PDB file of C-alpha atoms in Angstrom:
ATOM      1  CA  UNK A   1     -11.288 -32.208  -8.452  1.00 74.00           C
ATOM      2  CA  UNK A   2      -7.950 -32.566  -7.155  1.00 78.00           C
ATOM      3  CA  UNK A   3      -6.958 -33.877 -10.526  1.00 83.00           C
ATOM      4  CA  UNK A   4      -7.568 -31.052 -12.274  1.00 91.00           C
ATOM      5  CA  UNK A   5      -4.748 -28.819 -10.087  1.00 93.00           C
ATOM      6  CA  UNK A   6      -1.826 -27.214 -12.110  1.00 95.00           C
ATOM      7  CA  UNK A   7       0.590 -25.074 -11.046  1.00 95.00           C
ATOM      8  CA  UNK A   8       2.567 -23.243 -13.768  1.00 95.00           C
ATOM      9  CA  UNK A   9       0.980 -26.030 -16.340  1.00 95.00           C
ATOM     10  CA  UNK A  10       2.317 -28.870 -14.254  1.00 95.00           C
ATOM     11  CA  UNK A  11      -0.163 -31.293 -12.330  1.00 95.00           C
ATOM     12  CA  UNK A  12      -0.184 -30.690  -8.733  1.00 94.00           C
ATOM     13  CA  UNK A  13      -2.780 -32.995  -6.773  1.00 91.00           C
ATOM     14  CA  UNK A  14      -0.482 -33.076  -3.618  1.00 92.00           C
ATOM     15  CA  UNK A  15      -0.574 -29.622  -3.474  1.00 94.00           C
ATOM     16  CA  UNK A  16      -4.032 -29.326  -2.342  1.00 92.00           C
ATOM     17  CA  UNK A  17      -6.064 -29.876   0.989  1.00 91.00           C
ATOM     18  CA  UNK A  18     -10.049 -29.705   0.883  1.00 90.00           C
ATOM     19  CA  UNK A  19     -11.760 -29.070   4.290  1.00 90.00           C
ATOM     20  CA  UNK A  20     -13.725 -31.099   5.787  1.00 91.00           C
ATOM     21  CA  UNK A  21     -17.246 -29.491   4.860  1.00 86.00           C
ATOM     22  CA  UNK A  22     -15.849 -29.618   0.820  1.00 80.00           C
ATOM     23  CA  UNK A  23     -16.722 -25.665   1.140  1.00 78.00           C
ATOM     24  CA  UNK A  24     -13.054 -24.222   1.649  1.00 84.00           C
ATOM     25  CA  UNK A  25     -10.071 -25.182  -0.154  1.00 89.00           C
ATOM     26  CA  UNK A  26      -5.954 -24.529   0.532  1.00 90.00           C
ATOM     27  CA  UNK A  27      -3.704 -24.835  -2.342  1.00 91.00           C
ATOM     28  CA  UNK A  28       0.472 -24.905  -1.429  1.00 90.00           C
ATOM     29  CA  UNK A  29       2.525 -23.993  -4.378  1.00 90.00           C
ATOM     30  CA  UNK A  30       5.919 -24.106  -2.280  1.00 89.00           C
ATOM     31  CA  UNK A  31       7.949 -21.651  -2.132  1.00 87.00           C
ATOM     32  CA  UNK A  32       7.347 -18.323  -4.002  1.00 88.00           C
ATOM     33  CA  UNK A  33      10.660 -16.200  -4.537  1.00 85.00           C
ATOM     34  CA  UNK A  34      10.338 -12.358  -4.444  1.00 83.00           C
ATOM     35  CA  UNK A  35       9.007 -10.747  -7.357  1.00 87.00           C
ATOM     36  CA  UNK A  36       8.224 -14.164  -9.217  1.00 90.00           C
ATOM     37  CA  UNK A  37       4.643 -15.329 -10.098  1.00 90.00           C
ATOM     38  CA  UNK A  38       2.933 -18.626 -10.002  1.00 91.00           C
ATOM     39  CA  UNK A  39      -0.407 -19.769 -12.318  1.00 93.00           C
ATOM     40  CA  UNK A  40      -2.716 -21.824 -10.342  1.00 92.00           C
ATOM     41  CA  UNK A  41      -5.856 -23.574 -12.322  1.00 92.00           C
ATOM     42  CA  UNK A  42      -7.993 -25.668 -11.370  1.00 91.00           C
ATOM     43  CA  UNK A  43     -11.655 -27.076 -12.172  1.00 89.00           C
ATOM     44  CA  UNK A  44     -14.503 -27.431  -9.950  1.00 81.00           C
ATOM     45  CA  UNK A  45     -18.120 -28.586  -9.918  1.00 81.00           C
ATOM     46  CA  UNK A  46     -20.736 -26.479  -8.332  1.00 81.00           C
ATOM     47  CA  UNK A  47     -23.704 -29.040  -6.548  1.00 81.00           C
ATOM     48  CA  UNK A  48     -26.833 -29.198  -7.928  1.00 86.00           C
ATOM     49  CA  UNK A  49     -28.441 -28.219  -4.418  1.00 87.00           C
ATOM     50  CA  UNK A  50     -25.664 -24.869  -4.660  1.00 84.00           C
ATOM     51  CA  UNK A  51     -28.464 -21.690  -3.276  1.00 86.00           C
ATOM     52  CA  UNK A  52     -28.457 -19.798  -6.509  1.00 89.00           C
ATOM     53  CA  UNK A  53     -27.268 -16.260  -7.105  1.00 88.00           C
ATOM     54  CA  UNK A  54     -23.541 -14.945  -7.269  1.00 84.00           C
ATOM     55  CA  UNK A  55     -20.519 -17.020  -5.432  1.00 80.00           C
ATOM     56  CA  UNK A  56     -17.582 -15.387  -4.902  1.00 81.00           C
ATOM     57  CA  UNK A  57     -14.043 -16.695  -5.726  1.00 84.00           C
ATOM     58  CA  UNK A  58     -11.761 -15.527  -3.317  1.00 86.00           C
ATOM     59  CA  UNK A  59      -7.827 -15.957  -3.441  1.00 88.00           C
ATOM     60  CA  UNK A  60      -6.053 -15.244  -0.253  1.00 88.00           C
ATOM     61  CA  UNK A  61      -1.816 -15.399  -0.327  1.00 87.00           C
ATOM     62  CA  UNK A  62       0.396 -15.391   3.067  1.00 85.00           C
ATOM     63  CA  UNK A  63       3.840 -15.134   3.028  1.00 83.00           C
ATOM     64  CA  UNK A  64       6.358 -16.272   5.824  1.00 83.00           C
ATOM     65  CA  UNK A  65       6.325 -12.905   7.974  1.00 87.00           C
ATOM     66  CA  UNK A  66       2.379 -13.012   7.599  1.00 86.00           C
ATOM     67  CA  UNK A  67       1.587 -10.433   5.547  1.00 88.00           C
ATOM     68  CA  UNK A  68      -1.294 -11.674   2.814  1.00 90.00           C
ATOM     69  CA  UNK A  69      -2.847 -10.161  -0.068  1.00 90.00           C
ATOM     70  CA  UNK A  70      -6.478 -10.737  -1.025  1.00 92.00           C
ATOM     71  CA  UNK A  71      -8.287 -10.479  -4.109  1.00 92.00           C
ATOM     72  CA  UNK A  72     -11.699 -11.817  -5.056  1.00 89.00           C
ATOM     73  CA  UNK A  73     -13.867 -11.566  -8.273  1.00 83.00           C
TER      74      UNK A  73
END
């Protein structure tokens, strides 16, 4: 629901690419300076032919030089 993208409460559509599969999503807030924080939200809908159980959200951040941080819940 590309819509539905905010960054730091401000509507964002542009800033996201879905793959092809709809499975995998990349979201480009722009630049990030050192030591400052961005709030992404966003909504999603979860097919109704989704294998039940647990699904994993998984955040993944890359700077310039490489270096990422992950964190999933």
């Amino acid at each position: 629901r590309p819509e539905s993208l905010r960054i730091d409460g401000r509507a964002a559509p542009q800033a996201l690419t879905v793959a092809a599969d709809g499975r995998r999503f990349t979201i480009d807030p722009g630049p990030i300076a050192a030591g400052d924080t961005v709030r992404v939200t966003y909504a999603m809908n979860v097919s109704a032919d989704a294998p039940p159980g647990q699904a994993p959200n998984r955040a993944e951040a890359r700077d310039t030089a490489g270096n990422r941080a992950v964190a999933e819940a």
